[in-house]
Tab-separated table of N, CA and C in Angstrom:
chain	number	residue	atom	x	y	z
U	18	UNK	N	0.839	-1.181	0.000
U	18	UNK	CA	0.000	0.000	0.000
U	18	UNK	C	0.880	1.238	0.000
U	19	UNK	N	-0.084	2.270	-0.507
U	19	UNK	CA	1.033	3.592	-0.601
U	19	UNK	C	1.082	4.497	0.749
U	20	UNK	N	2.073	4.896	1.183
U	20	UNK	CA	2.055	5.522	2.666
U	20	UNK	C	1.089	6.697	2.709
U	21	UNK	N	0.250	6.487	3.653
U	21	UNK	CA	-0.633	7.221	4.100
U	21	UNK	C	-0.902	8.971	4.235
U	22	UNK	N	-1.556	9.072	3.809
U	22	UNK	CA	-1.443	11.244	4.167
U	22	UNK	C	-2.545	11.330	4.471
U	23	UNK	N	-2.596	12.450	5.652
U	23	UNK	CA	-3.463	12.194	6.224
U	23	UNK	C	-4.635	13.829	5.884
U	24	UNK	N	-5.976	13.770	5.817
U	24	UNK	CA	-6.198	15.025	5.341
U	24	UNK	C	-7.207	15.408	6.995
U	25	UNK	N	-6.890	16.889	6.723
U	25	UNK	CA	-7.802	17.591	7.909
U	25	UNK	C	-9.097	16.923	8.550
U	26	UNK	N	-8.929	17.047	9.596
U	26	UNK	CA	-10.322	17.163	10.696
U	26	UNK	C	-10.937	17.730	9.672
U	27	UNK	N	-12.451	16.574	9.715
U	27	UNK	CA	-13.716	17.311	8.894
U	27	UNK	C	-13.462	17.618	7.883
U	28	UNK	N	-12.452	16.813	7.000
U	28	UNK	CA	-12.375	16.841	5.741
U	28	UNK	C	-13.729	16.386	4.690
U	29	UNK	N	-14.249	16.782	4.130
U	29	UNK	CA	-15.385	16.321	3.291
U	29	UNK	C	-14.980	15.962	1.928
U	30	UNK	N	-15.331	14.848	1.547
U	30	UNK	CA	-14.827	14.816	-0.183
U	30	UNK	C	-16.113	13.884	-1.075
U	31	UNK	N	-16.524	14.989	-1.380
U	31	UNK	CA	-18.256	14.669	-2.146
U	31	UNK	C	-18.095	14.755	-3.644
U	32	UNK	N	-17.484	14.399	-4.762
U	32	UNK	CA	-17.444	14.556	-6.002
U	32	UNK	C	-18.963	13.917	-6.600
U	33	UNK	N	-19.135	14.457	-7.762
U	33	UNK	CA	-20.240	14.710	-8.605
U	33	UNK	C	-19.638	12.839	-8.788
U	34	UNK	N	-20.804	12.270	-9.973
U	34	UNK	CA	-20.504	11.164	-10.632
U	34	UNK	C	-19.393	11.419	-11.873
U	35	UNK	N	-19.810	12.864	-12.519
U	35	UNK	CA	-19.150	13.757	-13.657
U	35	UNK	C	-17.762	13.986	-13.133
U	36	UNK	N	-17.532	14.235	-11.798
U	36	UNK	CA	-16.146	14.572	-11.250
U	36	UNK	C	-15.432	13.119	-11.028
U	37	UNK	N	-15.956	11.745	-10.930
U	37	UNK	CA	-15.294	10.676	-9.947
U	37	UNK	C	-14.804	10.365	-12.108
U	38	UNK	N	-15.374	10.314	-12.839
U	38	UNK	CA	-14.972	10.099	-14.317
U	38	UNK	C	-13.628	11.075	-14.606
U	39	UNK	N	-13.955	12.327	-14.015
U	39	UNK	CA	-13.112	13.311	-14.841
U	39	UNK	C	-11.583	12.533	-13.921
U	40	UNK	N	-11.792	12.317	-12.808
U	40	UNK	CA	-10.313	12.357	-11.626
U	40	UNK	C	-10.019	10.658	-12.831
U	41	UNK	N	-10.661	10.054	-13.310
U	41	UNK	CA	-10.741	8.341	-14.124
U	41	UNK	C	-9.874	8.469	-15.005
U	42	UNK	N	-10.535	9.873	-15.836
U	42	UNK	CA	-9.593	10.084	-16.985
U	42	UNK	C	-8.233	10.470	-16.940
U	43	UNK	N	-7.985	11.330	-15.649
U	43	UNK	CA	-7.113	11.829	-15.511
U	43	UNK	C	-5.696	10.850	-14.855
U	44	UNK	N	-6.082	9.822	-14.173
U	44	UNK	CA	-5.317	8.542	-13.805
U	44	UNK	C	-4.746	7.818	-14.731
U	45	UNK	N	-5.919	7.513	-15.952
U	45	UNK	CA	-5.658	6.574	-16.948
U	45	UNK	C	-4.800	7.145	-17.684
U	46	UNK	N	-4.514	8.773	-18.008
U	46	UNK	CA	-3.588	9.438	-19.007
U	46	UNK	C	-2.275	9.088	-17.792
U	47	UNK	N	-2.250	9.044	-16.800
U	47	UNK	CA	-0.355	8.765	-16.370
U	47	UNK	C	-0.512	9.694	-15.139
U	48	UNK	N	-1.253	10.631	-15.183
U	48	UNK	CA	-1.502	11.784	-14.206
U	48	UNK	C	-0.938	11.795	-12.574
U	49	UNK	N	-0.978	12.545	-12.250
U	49	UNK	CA	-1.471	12.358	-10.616
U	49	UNK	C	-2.673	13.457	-9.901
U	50	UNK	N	-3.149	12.560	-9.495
U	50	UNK	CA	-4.575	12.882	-8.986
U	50	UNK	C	-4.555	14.144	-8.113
U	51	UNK	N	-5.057	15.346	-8.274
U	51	UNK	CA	-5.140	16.372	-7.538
U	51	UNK	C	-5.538	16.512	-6.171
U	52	UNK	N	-6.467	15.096	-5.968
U	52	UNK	CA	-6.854	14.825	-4.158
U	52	UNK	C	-6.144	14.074	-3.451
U	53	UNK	N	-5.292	14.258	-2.026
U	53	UNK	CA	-5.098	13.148	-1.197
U	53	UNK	C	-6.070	12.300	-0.930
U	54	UNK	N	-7.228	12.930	-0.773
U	54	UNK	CA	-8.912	11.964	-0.299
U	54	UNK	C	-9.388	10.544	-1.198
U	55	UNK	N	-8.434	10.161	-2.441
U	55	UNK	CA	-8.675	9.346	-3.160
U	55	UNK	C	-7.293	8.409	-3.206
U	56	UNK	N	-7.421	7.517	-2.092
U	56	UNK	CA	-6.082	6.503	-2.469
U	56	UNK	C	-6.034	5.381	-3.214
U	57	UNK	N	-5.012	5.114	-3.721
U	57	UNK	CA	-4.845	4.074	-4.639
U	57	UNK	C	-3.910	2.758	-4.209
U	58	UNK	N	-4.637	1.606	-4.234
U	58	UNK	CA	-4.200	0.430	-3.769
U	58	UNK	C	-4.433	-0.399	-4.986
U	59	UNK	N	-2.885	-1.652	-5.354
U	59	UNK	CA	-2.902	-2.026	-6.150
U	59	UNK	C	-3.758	-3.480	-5.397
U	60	UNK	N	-5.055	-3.864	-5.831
U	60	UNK	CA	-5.204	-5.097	-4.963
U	60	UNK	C	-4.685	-6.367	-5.749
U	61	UNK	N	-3.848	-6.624	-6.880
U	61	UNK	CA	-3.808	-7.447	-6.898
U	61	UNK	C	-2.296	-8.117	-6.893
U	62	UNK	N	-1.673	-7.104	-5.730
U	62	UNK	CA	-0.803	-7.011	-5.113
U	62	UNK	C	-1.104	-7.856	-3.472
U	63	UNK	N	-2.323	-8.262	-3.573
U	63	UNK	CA	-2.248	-9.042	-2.154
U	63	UNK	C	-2.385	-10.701	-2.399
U	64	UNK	N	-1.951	-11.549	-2.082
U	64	UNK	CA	-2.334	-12.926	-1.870
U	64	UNK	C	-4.037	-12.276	-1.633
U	65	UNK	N	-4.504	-14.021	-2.054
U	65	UNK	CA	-6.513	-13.421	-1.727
U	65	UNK	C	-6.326	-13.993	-0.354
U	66	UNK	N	-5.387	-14.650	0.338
U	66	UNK	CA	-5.434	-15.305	1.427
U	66	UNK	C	-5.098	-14.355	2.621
U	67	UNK	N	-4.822	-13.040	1.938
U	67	UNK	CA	-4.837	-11.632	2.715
U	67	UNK	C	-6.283	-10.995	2.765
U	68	UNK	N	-7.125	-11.315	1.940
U	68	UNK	CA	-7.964	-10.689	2.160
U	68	UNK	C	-9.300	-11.382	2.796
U	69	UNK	N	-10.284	-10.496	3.806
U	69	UNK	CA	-11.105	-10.785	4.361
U	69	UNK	C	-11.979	-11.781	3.581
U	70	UNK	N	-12.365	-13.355	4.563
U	70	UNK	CA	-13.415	-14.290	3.969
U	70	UNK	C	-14.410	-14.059	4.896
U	71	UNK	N	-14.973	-13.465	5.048
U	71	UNK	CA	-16.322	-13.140	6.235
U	71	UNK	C	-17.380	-12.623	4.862
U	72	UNK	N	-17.226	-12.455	4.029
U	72	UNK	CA	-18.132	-12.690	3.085
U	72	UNK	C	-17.785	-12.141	1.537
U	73	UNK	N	-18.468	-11.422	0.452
U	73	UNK	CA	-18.618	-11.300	-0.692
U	73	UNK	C	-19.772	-10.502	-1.167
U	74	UNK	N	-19.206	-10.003	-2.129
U	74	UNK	CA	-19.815	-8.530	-2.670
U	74	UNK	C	-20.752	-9.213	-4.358
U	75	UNK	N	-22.071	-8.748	-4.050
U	75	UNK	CA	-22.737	-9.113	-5.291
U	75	UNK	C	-23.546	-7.878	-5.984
U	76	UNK	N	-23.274	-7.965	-7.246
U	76	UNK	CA	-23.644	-7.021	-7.876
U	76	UNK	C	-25.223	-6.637	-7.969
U	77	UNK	N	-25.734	-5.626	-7.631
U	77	UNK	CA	-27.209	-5.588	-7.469
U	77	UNK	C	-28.110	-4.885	-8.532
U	78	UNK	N	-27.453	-4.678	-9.865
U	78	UNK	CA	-28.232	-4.511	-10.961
U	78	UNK	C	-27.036	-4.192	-12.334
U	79	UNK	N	-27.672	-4.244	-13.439
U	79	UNK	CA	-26.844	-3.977	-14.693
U	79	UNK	C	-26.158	-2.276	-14.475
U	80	UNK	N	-24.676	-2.167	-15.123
U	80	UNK	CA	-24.248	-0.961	-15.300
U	80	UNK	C	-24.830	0.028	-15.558
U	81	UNK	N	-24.700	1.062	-15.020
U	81	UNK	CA	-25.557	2.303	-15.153
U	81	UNK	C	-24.450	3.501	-15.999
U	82	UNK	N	-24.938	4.181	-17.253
U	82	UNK	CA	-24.628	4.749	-17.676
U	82	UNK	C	-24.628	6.204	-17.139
U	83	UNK	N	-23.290	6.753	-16.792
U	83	UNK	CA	-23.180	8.322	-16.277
U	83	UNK	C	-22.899	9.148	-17.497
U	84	UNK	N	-23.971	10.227	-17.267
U	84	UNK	CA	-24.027	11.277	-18.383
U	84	UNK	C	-23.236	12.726	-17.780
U	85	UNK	N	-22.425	13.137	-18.996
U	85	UNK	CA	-22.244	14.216	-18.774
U	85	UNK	C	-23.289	15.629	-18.822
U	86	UNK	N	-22.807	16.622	-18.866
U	86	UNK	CA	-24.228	17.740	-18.936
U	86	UNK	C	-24.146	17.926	-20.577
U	87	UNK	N	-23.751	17.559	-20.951
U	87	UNK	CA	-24.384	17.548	-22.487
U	87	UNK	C	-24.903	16.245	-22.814
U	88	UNK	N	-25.203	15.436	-21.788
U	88	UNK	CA	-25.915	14.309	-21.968
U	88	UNK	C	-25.336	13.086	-22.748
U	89	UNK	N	-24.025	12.959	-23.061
U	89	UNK	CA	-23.511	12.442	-24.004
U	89	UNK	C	-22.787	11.047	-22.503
U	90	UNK	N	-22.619	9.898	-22.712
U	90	UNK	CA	-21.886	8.992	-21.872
U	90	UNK	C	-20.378	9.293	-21.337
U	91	UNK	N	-20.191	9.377	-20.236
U	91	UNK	CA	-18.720	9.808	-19.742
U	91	UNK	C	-18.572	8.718	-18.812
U	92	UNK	N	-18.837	7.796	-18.523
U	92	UNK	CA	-18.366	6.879	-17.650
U	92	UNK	C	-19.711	5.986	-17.292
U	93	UNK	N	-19.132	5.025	-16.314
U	93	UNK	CA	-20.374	3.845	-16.290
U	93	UNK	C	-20.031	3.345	-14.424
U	94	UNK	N	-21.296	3.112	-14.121
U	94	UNK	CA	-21.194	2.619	-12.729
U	94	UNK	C	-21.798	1.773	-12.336
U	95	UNK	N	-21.720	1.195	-11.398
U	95	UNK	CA	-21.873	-1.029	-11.004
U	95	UNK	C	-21.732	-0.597	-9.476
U	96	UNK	N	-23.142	-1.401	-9.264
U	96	UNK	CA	-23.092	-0.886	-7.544
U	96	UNK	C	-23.437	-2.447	-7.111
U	97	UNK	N	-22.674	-2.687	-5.904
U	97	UNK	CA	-22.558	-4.190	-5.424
U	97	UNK	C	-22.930	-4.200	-3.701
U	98	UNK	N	-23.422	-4.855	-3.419
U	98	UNK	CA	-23.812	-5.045	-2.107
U	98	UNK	C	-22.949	-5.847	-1.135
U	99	UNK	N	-22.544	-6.103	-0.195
U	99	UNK	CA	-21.707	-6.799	0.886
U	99	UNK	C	-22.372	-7.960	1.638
U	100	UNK	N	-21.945	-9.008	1.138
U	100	UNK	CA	-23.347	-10.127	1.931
U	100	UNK	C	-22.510	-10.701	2.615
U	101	UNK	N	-22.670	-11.568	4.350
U	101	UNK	CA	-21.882	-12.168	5.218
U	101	UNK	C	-21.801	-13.214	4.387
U	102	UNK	N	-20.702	-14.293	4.364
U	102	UNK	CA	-20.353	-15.694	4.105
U	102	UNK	C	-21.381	-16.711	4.734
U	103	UNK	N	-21.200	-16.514	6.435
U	103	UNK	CA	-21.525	-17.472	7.162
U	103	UNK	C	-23.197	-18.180	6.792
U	104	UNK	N	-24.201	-16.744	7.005
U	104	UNK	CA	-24.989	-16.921	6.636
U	104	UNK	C	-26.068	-15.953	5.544
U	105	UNK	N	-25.275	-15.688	4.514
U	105	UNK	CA	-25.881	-15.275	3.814
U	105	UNK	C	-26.194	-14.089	3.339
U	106	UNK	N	-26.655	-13.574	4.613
U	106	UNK	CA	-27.712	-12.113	4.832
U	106	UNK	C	-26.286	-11.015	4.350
U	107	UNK	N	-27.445	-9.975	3.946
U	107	UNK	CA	-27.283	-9.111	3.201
U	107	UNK	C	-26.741	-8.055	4.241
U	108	UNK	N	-25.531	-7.036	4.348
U	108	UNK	CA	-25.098	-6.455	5.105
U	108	UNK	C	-25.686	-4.586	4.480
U	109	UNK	N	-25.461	-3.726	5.272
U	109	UNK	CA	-25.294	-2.125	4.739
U	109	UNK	C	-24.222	-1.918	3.931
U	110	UNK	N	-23.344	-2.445	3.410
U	110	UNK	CA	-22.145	-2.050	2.782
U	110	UNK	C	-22.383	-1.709	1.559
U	111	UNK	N	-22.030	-0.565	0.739
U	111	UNK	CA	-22.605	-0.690	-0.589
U	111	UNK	C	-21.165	-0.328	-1.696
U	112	UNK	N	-20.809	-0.815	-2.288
U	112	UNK	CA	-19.852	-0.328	-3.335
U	112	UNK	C	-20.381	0.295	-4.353
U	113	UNK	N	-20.038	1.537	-4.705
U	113	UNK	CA	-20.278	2.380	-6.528
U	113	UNK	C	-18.716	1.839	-7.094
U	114	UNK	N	-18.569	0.832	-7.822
U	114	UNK	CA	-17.718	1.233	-9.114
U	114	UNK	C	-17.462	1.808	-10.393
U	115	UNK	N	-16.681	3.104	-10.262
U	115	UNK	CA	-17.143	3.984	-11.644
U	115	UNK	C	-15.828	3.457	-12.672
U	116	UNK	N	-16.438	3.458	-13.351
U	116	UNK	CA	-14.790	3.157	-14.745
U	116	UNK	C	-15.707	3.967	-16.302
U	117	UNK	N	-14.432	4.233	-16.827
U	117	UNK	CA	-14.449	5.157	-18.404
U	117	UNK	C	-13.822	4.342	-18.852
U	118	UNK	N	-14.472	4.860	-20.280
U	118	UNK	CA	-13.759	4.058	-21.484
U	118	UNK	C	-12.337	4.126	-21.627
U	119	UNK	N	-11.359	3.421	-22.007
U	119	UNK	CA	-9.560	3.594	-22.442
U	119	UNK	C	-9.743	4.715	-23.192
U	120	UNK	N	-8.686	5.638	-23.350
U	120	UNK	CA	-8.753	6.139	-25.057
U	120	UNK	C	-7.690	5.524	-25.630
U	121	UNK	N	-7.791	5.144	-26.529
U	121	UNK	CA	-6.652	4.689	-27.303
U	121	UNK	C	-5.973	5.395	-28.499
U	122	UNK	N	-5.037	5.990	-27.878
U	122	UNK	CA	-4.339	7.496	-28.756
U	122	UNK	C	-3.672	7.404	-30.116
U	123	UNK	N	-3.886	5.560	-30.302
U	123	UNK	CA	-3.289	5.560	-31.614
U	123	UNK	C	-4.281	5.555	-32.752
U	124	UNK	N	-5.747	5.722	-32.209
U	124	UNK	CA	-6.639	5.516	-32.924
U	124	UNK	C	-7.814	6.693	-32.779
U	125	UNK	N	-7.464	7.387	-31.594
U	125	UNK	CA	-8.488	8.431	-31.601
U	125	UNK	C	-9.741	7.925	-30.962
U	126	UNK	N	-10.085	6.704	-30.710
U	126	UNK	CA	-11.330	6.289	-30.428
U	126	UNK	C	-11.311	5.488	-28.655
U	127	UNK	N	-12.450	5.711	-28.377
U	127	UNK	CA	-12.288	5.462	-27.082
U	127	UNK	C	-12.682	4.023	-27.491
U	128	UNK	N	-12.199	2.847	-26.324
U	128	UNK	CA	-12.209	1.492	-26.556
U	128	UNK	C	-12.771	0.749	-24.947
U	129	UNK	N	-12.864	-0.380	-24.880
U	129	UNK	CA	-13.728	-0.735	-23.849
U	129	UNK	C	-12.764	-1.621	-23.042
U	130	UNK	N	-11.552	-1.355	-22.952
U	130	UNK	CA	-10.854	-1.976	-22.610
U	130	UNK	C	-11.030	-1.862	-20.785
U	131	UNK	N	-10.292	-2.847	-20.291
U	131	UNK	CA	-10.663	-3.505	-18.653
U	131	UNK	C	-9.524	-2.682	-17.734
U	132	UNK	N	-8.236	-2.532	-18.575
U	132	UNK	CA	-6.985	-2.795	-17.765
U	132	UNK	C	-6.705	-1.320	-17.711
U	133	UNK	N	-7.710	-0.018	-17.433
U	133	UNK	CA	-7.584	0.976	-16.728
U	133	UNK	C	-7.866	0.829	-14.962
U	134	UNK	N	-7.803	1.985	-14.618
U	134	UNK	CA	-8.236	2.077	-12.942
U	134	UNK	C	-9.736	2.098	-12.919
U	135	UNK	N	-10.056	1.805	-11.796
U	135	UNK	CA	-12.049	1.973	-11.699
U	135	UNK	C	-11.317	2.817	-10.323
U	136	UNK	N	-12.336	3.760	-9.984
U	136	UNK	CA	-12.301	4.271	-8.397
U	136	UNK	C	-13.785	3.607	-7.830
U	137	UNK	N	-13.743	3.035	-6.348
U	137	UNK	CA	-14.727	2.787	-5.594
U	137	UNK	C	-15.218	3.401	-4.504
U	138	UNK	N	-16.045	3.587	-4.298
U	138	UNK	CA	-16.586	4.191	-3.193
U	138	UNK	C	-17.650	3.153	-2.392
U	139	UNK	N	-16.751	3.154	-1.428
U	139	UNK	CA	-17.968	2.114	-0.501
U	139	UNK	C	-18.120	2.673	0.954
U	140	UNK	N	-19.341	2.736	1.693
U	140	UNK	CA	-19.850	2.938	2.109
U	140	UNK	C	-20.583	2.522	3.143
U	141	UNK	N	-21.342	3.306	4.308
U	141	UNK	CA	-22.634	2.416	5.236
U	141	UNK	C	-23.380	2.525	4.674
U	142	UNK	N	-24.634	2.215	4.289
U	142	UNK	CA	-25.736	2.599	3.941
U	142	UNK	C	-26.480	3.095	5.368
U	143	UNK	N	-27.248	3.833	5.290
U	143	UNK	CA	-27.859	4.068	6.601
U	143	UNK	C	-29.479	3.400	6.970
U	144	UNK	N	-29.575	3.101	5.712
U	144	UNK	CA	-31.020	2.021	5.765
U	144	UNK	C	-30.672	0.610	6.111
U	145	UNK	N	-31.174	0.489	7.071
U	145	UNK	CA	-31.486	-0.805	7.481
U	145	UNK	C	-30.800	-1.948	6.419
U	146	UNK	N	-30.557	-2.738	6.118
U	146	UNK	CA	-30.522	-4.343	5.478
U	146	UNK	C	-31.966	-4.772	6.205
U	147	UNK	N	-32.085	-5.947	5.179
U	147	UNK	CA	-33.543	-6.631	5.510
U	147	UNK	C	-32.901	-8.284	5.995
């Protein structure tokens, strides 16, 4: 993991859906990200035997297309839920995964390629689980 910085007491960091794409694009060109509030962990830099088995994240509907204000597609988002292992039930945890298209500069055209960054945002939910 990358060493830690730490941002102010009562730091708030609320980006638009339009803003979590724009910081997407800006990663995928080589960039560095203008916020400390957004860290980057390579996960597949861990053994999975590092990571928590107390349960698994399931996706809770088809990709949702994010529009820019000219209405045109700027990115896409996949929201997944946190369910316990042991028994099942459905936890408050909620993941948004946002990811944009590659551009591919030798062609001018944006492409659908996998092997950019996604940023996640996960969360409590404050409603109940059933």
């Amino acid at each position: 993991m990358m060493e830690e910085e730490c941002v102010p007491i009562g730091f708030r960091f609320c980006p638009t859906e339009e803003e979590v794409t724009d910081y997407l694009r800006i990663k995928n060109n080589g960039l560095v990200l203008p916020s400390r509030a957004i860290k980057e962990y390579n996960i597949k830099a861990y053994n999975p035997d590092q990571l928590p088995r107390d349960g698994f994240w399931v996706s809770t509907r088809i990709e949702e297309e994010i529009h820019g204000s000219d209405n045109s597609i700027i990115g896409y988002k996949k929201t997944f839920v946190f369910y316990y292992k042991e028994n099942k039930k459905k936890s408050n945890w909620i993941m948004n995964e946002y990811r944009v298209h590659r551009t591919d500069s030798s062609m001018g055209e944006e492409s659908s390629k996998v092997d950019g960054f996604v940023i996640c945002r996960i969360y409590e939910s404050e409603i109940e689980a059933p």
